[in-house]
């Protein structure tokens, strides 16, 4: 049989042309081999500067090209989809035209997408704003003295927030407090972060306190790389943003200056909601971090709108809550937070009826509850008893770990844990995870809250000493390691009153935060008042994992009967 090399070669050539034609056809239809093409945005970087709301350019124009990797041939696309990662910083239209708002600065990620191809560019926004306090007027001479002050300040003591405090995004301005100024003094307060400077001229007679406009504070505190919403993996590693303060003071004809290293802002918002009873309003309220006005939880429920309640226990997923009325014989309630309806009214008996303890703890999904003292497990909706759970017959103030893997409870002031199998509804391996002997000056455990971070189960809790002081601790309860003192959060003086500790919902890509009530001093405010404080925890650090805490800006002050922190309903 004769070979036909010419015909074979011709067929191979034709087949190759056919493959190339198919590839080009797919590319023209917007598909194509993603390894063959790439997208590039021009320019890849741009800068925008705002001074008191005015941009140096009105808009920035970008274009996106599709480039063939093999040849470098390119074409400008008109059908790409454009987006930015922080919409409060600006907007981009279908043609790639970016317009900034001047509200938020920092590096803004601009993205263009076509099919499976994408490209990104960076717009870096710098903001420089200044403002005079309402009613304040300055002569040119006074402003020049304040702006040019060089003499070191010696009379001012800064009081709150303490240096090193770690804040979160999405919060109103803290109240800045100091002592040592005169009644007629004028201040130039220059707040600065990497991309934003805000200068505020004001008076502040004693006791000296200044809060910034929320928009001004957020511009300074939130103009850093975005960490995204809790749960976002893309930018979870965004570093904390450093914020500093330079204070110039004009007292008579003397101008002085002083700088403070300042604080840092974790580039994520606080998740979830906090439930607390406030003596300020004698109501059970729901606090949404970032909103200074809490919700009156039962204002829209006729049978509950005029009642007051004690000791609330919500489910970790935020769909149900347990609470009870004040009074020795007040009933307990199972309440659905998604429909705002009472599911069940419960006649409580001693010791569940005590107004000083929670009468039960809910499972993360709200389906089960375990009763204080008896450790009986019930279906929360029906009240049916779950038999043969294997839990010990006695335990106080039980609560589920946030992931439902364990039930924690107190026995004679010692913290215990039992493993929990949600599917089988059974417990196992009950054991003590603290002892009185390991911390004899503070032997008794108070409040506690448990969760899991990067596969490690841990619990935070308070200990009470003979002098009444309460410190906060953290322990990995599967690892046999010593407890860690949350020293910066606890406040070193032995009479620090820290209670009602609770962990924020921990979501993938988010950080770890605790909330606690404390009667510690707050700047130059006088009186013993129990306020809600927040501390960041760095569980990847060695040593003390806690951060210097801050007061949660909220109109209520006294959250005195627990403050559990769970997901929003």
XYZ file of C-alpha atoms in Angstrom:
569
model
C 0.000 0.000 0.000
C 1.462 3.370 -0.999
C 1.950 6.162 1.601
C 0.449 9.581 0.919
C 2.595 12.078 2.911
C 1.394 15.099 0.911
C -2.270 14.370 1.606
C -1.590 13.707 5.300
C 0.286 16.968 5.639
C -2.507 18.844 3.891
C -5.116 17.374 6.249
C -3.056 18.356 9.301
C -2.710 21.925 8.035
C -6.463 22.198 7.378
C -7.253 20.803 10.833
C -4.938 23.353 12.456
C -6.598 26.231 10.583
C -9.990 24.939 11.733
C -8.900 24.935 15.385
C -7.549 28.486 15.100
C -10.764 29.659 13.440
C -12.863 28.145 16.237
C -10.709 29.831 18.859
C -11.008 33.221 17.167
C -14.777 32.775 16.758
C -15.178 32.012 20.452
C -13.039 35.022 21.321
C -15.127 37.342 19.138
C -18.259 36.130 20.933
C -16.811 37.147 24.314
C -15.733 33.648 25.400
C -12.402 32.226 24.356
C -9.529 30.594 26.080
C -8.827 32.473 29.304
C -5.177 31.405 29.076
C -4.877 33.027 25.676
C -6.118 36.473 26.697
C -5.756 38.827 29.630
C -7.307 42.139 30.621
C -5.397 45.264 31.598
C -6.747 48.568 32.898
C -5.121 51.812 31.872
C -3.926 53.631 33.823
C -3.144 50.947 36.435
C -2.877 53.559 39.191
C -4.317 57.021 39.753
C -4.493 59.568 42.559
C -7.333 61.853 43.609
C -7.011 64.621 46.202
C -9.786 66.403 48.077
C -9.390 69.620 50.072
C -12.497 70.591 52.043
C -14.714 68.658 49.667
C -13.196 69.909 46.417
C -11.387 67.409 44.181
C -8.293 68.339 42.208
C -9.919 66.697 39.158
C -13.620 66.143 38.621
C -13.263 62.588 37.298
C -10.771 59.888 36.375
C -11.156 58.020 33.090
C -10.057 54.397 32.811
C -10.185 51.980 29.919
C -9.772 48.225 29.811
C -7.971 46.315 27.055
C -8.160 42.672 26.096
C -4.686 41.491 25.112
C -3.734 38.292 23.283
C -0.865 36.799 25.258
C 0.820 35.178 22.261
C 1.046 38.262 20.050
C 0.408 41.260 22.306
C -2.440 42.419 20.037
C -5.022 44.398 21.993
C -8.413 46.002 21.703
C -10.271 48.412 23.964
C -13.424 46.812 25.378
C -16.702 48.651 25.590
C -18.735 45.852 27.169
C -16.732 45.178 30.343
C -18.413 45.336 33.747
C -16.882 47.857 36.157
C -17.000 47.898 39.969
C -15.190 49.268 43.044
C -14.715 47.670 46.443
C -15.839 50.676 48.527
C -18.912 52.377 47.136
C -18.826 55.094 49.817
C -15.576 56.324 48.255
C -17.001 56.924 44.781
C -18.669 55.378 41.757
C -17.620 54.046 38.363
C -19.903 53.971 35.325
C -20.077 51.591 32.366
C -17.428 53.560 30.464
C -14.838 53.354 33.275
C -15.346 56.906 34.497
C -14.614 57.178 38.260
C -15.990 60.026 40.399
C -14.965 60.292 44.071
C -17.230 61.394 46.921
C -14.584 62.855 49.222
C -16.104 60.927 52.141
C -13.581 58.093 52.374
C -9.933 57.982 51.337
C -7.289 55.334 50.945
C -6.598 52.767 48.221
C -9.772 51.926 46.303
C -9.789 48.806 44.157
C -11.269 49.349 40.688
C -12.176 46.159 38.782
C -13.194 45.362 35.206
C -14.618 41.993 34.157
C -15.506 40.324 30.885
C -16.588 36.734 31.066
C -13.985 34.904 33.136
C -11.358 37.579 32.588
C -10.764 40.386 35.050
C -8.282 43.124 35.827
C -7.863 45.699 38.551
C -6.436 49.152 39.116
C -5.991 51.297 42.210
C -7.341 54.774 42.902
C -5.593 56.312 45.925
C -7.658 59.082 47.509
C -6.197 61.690 49.866
C -8.463 63.951 51.926
C -7.629 67.117 53.819
C -10.535 68.747 55.664
C -10.874 71.421 58.333
C -13.787 72.883 60.281
C -14.625 75.357 63.046
C -16.871 74.332 65.919
C -20.378 75.847 65.651
C -20.358 79.445 66.890
C -16.564 79.755 66.950
C -14.902 82.628 65.109
C -11.147 83.055 64.689
C -9.155 86.118 63.702
C -6.395 85.670 61.159
C -3.890 86.221 63.961
C -5.437 83.518 66.180
C -5.500 81.009 63.349
C -1.876 81.773 62.491
C -0.838 81.302 66.123
C -2.685 77.986 66.378
C -1.398 76.687 63.059
C 2.185 77.671 63.779
C 2.506 76.645 67.450
C 5.934 75.195 68.307
C 6.258 75.640 72.086
C 5.873 72.258 73.818
C 2.697 71.822 75.871
C 3.162 71.020 79.563
C -0.253 71.500 81.137
C -2.589 69.081 79.297
C -3.287 65.522 80.447
C -5.132 63.395 77.919
C -7.722 61.130 79.580
C -9.790 59.219 77.007
C -9.468 57.253 74.844
C -6.250 55.799 76.283
C -3.266 55.556 74.004
C -3.263 52.223 72.186
C -7.027 51.770 72.100
C -8.179 49.573 69.204
C -11.443 50.684 67.573
C -13.581 49.113 64.851
C -15.022 50.599 61.692
C -18.590 51.820 61.490
C -18.781 53.567 64.876
C -19.589 57.162 65.840
C -16.745 59.333 67.074
C -15.463 58.605 70.567
C -15.647 61.394 73.093
C -12.120 62.804 73.426
C -11.412 64.011 76.976
C -8.541 65.853 78.641
C -7.718 68.011 81.658
C -5.550 71.068 82.248
C -6.972 73.655 79.875
C -8.397 77.071 80.695
C -11.973 78.264 80.243
C -11.126 80.598 77.342
C -8.615 78.386 75.570
C -8.950 77.618 71.865
C -7.760 74.299 70.457
C -6.573 73.112 67.102
C -7.094 69.336 66.979
C -5.425 67.654 64.012
C -6.484 64.037 63.550
C -4.422 62.155 60.984
C -4.305 58.712 59.435
C -2.389 57.540 56.383
C -4.619 59.167 53.761
C -6.750 61.684 55.678
C -6.108 64.747 57.809
C -8.942 66.468 59.659
C -8.308 69.712 61.555
C -10.924 70.924 64.033
C -10.833 74.310 65.783
C -12.850 74.440 68.996
C -13.140 75.558 72.575
C -13.462 72.984 75.364
C -13.954 74.403 78.866
C -13.448 71.989 81.745
C -14.324 69.205 81.860
C -12.889 69.228 78.335
C -14.713 66.893 75.934
C -14.978 66.921 72.145
C -16.715 64.537 69.771
C -16.226 64.793 66.020
C -18.951 64.768 63.461
C -19.557 61.139 62.504
C -18.603 61.728 58.856
C -15.354 63.444 59.886
C -14.374 60.643 62.278
C -15.196 57.900 59.790
C -13.118 59.598 57.107
C -10.099 59.546 59.422
C -10.745 56.120 60.951
C -11.920 54.148 57.937
C -9.736 55.392 55.085
C -7.536 52.329 54.938
C -7.455 49.144 52.885
C -10.823 47.463 53.158
C -11.108 44.216 55.085
C -14.563 43.722 53.610
C -17.586 42.624 55.577
C -17.094 39.929 58.230
C -16.852 36.666 56.329
C -14.994 38.135 53.358
C -11.768 36.269 52.556
C -10.464 38.694 49.952
C -9.138 41.369 52.301
C -9.220 39.798 55.745
C -5.550 40.652 56.299
C -5.980 44.436 56.012
C -3.755 46.003 58.685
C -5.068 48.168 61.499
C -5.103 51.862 60.611
C -3.101 54.141 62.908
C -4.762 57.420 63.964
C -2.786 60.186 65.685
C -3.707 63.487 67.290
C -1.764 66.747 67.390
C -3.264 69.239 69.844
C -2.333 72.922 69.646
C -3.698 75.218 72.360
C -4.027 79.007 72.376
C -4.273 80.298 75.935
C -4.282 84.086 75.892
C -1.303 85.013 73.743
C 0.536 81.710 74.310
C 0.328 78.920 71.733
C 1.564 75.433 72.635
C 1.626 72.069 70.898
C 1.494 68.424 71.942
C 1.285 65.184 69.928
C -0.292 61.901 70.918
C 0.676 58.597 69.284
C -3.009 57.867 69.303
C -4.983 54.770 68.503
C -5.640 52.172 65.833
C -8.734 51.127 63.951
C -9.310 47.527 62.932
C -10.563 47.647 59.362
C -13.782 45.721 59.916
C -17.169 46.563 61.396
C -18.458 44.958 64.574
C -20.856 42.142 63.662
C -24.173 41.094 65.146
C -26.295 42.622 67.907
C -26.075 42.866 71.700
C -29.052 42.332 74.008
C -29.001 44.040 77.387
C -31.257 45.321 80.117
C -30.653 49.001 80.815
C -31.491 50.725 84.074
C -31.522 53.987 82.121
C -34.755 53.038 80.392
C -35.828 49.994 82.479
C -36.169 48.019 79.300
C -34.677 45.076 77.449
C -32.996 46.596 74.398
C -31.125 45.458 71.300
C -27.918 47.341 70.522
C -26.595 47.383 66.975
C -22.920 48.397 67.170
C -22.549 51.604 65.197
C -26.103 52.799 65.890
C -26.181 54.982 69.023
C -29.928 54.423 69.482
C -30.910 50.902 70.629
C -34.140 49.132 69.739
C -36.823 48.759 72.387
C -37.181 45.073 71.765
C -40.832 44.649 72.684
C -42.337 48.038 71.894
C -44.415 46.504 69.094
C -45.639 43.511 71.147
C -48.824 44.607 72.986
C -48.613 42.042 75.785
C -45.011 42.996 76.569
C -44.787 46.694 75.736
C -45.250 47.924 79.319
C -43.290 45.234 81.122
C -39.672 45.170 82.234
C -37.483 42.115 81.912
C -34.349 40.590 83.395
C -31.662 38.204 82.198
C -31.940 37.530 78.508
C -30.436 34.510 76.718
C -30.523 34.682 72.901
C -29.497 31.889 70.547
C -26.136 32.314 68.826
C -27.821 32.440 65.417
C -30.088 35.229 66.651
C -33.452 33.643 65.889
C -34.791 33.140 69.450
C -34.365 34.646 72.896
C -35.297 33.657 76.452
C -36.108 36.267 79.078
C -38.195 36.676 82.206
C -40.168 39.372 83.971
C -38.883 41.085 87.067
C -40.344 39.925 90.321
C -40.095 36.832 92.472
C -42.775 34.984 90.525
C -42.263 36.502 87.071
C -42.827 34.082 84.175
C -40.257 33.164 81.570
C -40.764 33.608 77.843
C -39.534 31.952 74.662
C -39.615 34.626 71.980
C -39.106 34.346 68.205
C -36.911 37.239 67.037
C -37.661 36.725 63.340
C -41.457 37.042 63.710
C -41.556 39.094 66.967
C -43.924 36.613 68.587
C -44.091 34.852 71.930
C -43.706 31.124 71.299
C -44.259 30.003 74.854
C -44.793 31.326 78.390
C -43.073 29.299 81.111
C -43.987 29.123 84.811
C -40.636 29.254 86.551
C -39.769 27.610 89.846
C -36.866 28.201 92.202
C -34.028 28.648 91.490
C -34.830 29.536 87.861
C -37.145 32.273 89.092
C -34.274 34.233 90.695
C -33.895 37.653 89.033
C -30.099 37.445 89.375
C -29.419 34.504 87.033
C -30.498 33.360 83.547
C -33.117 30.626 83.804
C -31.900 28.679 80.764
C -29.461 28.730 77.838
C -30.426 28.238 74.185
C -28.734 26.057 71.594
C -27.220 27.986 68.648
C -30.273 27.355 66.420
C -32.700 28.067 69.277
C -34.361 24.653 69.126
C -33.225 23.425 72.549
C -32.705 24.973 75.954
C -30.909 23.671 79.033
C -32.308 24.775 82.398
C -30.365 26.468 85.173
C -29.700 24.238 88.182
C -31.390 21.037 86.978
C -29.549 20.842 83.602
C -32.751 19.499 82.072
C -32.855 19.883 78.280
C -36.144 20.890 76.665
C -37.378 21.692 73.188
C -37.733 25.446 73.410
C -40.870 25.670 71.308
C -42.921 22.878 72.898
C -41.324 22.442 76.303
C -40.945 18.683 75.729
C -38.153 17.160 77.811
C -35.228 15.565 76.005
C -34.573 12.363 77.943
C -31.279 10.647 78.739
C -28.986 13.457 77.660
C -26.099 12.345 79.850
C -25.682 15.798 81.376
C -24.894 15.973 85.108
C -27.931 16.499 87.359
C -26.777 19.850 88.646
C -25.128 22.891 87.044
C -25.656 26.619 87.105
C -26.073 29.222 84.355
C -25.576 26.743 81.484
C -24.955 27.968 77.979
C -23.989 26.431 74.663
C -20.729 27.219 72.916
C -21.421 29.334 69.835
C -20.829 26.375 67.500
C -23.033 24.030 69.560
C -20.229 21.553 70.213
C -20.310 21.891 74.007
C -22.366 23.055 76.981
C -20.575 25.094 79.646
C -21.874 25.526 83.196
C -20.803 26.357 86.761
C -20.483 24.016 89.734
C -19.592 25.768 93.000
C -17.940 28.606 91.125
C -15.840 26.281 88.916
C -16.343 26.314 85.136
C -17.265 22.947 83.632
C -17.844 21.730 80.088
C -19.612 18.742 78.542
C -19.361 17.738 74.889
C -22.685 17.969 73.052
C -23.890 15.926 70.088
C -26.672 17.974 68.537
C -27.879 15.170 66.255
C -28.078 12.569 69.030
C -29.044 15.127 71.694
C -26.587 13.610 74.126
C -23.672 14.886 76.216
C -20.350 13.294 77.062
C -17.065 13.797 78.869
C -18.221 16.316 81.500
C -15.189 17.879 83.187
C -13.946 20.946 85.027
C -11.831 23.325 82.971
C -10.910 25.742 85.768
C -9.969 25.271 89.423
C -10.075 27.560 92.416
C -6.523 26.581 93.357
C -4.947 27.831 90.108
C -5.986 31.400 90.924
C -6.499 31.565 94.709
C -6.855 35.357 94.839
C -9.748 35.155 92.353
C -11.205 31.672 92.829
C -14.775 32.130 91.614
C -15.875 32.185 87.967
C -18.564 34.712 87.063
C -19.788 35.236 83.500
C -18.399 33.302 80.527
C -18.739 32.887 76.747
C -17.293 30.211 74.433
C -16.577 29.949 70.716
C -14.110 28.538 68.172
C -11.343 30.342 66.260
C -9.270 28.613 63.572
C -10.336 25.224 64.894
C -9.398 25.983 68.523
C -12.210 26.057 71.054
C -11.831 28.685 73.733
C -13.763 30.385 76.499
C -13.488 33.862 77.998
C -14.629 34.389 81.572
C -14.455 36.643 84.616
C -12.992 35.761 88.002
C -14.045 37.431 91.249
C -11.586 38.101 94.062
C -12.079 38.586 97.767
C -11.806 42.357 97.322
C -14.649 42.329 94.777
C -12.401 42.994 91.807
C -13.119 41.094 88.618
C -10.514 40.261 85.993
C -11.070 38.609 82.620
C -9.329 35.502 81.300
C -9.154 33.289 78.216
C -8.542 29.547 78.044
C -8.306 26.992 75.227
C -10.275 24.294 76.972
C -9.155 21.315 74.852
C -5.439 21.930 75.181
C -4.606 21.792 78.890
C -2.840 25.159 78.726
C -2.908 27.782 81.507
C -5.486 30.534 81.448
C -4.408 33.841 79.907
C -5.109 37.078 81.742
C -6.766 39.636 79.452
C -4.716 42.289 81.152
C -5.163 45.294 78.871
C -8.917 44.683 78.710
C -9.291 44.005 82.449
C -7.621 47.213 83.697
C -4.907 46.608 86.254
C -6.334 48.181 89.456
C -7.579 45.402 91.739
C -11.018 46.946 92.070
C -11.796 46.784 88.339
C -15.418 45.690 88.034
C -15.774 43.679 84.842
C -18.840 41.523 84.247
C -21.310 40.092 81.725
C -18.531 39.132 79.302
C -19.606 37.949 75.850
C -17.922 37.128 72.547
C -18.972 38.682 69.273
C -20.120 36.252 66.580
C -16.929 34.995 64.920
C -17.267 34.785 61.159
C -14.786 33.542 58.598
C -12.384 36.315 57.716
C -13.443 38.428 60.706
C -11.670 39.243 63.950
C -12.424 38.406 67.584
C -14.063 40.911 69.923
C -15.412 40.788 73.466
C -18.006 42.977 75.146
C -18.191 43.419 78.887
C -19.808 45.716 81.433
C -17.502 47.706 83.677
C -17.714 50.428 86.307
C -14.146 51.599 85.586
C -13.490 55.346 85.272
C -14.257 56.978 81.947
C -12.043 59.989 81.280
C -13.223 63.028 83.184
C -16.746 61.749 83.760
C -17.447 61.307 87.453
C -19.500 58.678 89.230
C -19.596 54.898 89.219
C -21.527 53.916 86.132
C -21.645 50.493 84.494
C -21.005 50.929 80.769
C -20.574 48.629 77.784
C -16.911 48.244 76.765
C -15.417 46.533 73.693
C -11.952 44.970 73.399
C -10.301 43.431 70.342
C -8.621 40.056 70.842
C -5.633 38.931 68.770
C -5.652 35.161 69.169
C -2.654 34.826 66.866
C -0.484 36.820 69.280
C 1.652 35.477 72.105
C 1.037 36.664 75.651
C -1.904 38.917 76.470
C -4.241 38.753 73.451
C -6.474 41.639 74.524
C -6.472 45.198 73.226
C -7.072 48.431 75.127
C -10.886 48.666 75.190
C -13.261 51.472 74.285
C -16.746 52.434 75.403
C -19.393 51.455 72.886
C -21.020 54.731 71.750
C -24.673 54.139 72.582
C -27.294 56.367 74.178
C -27.959 53.934 77.023
C -25.259 53.712 79.657
C -26.075 50.979 82.131
C -26.321 47.477 80.671
C -26.455 45.784 84.045
C -28.126 42.405 83.571
C -26.116 40.550 80.986
C -25.257 41.597 77.458
C -24.958 38.558 75.168
C -23.645 39.231 71.653
C -25.108 37.150 68.809
C -25.866 37.265 65.102
C -28.529 39.715 63.948
C -31.937 38.090 63.346
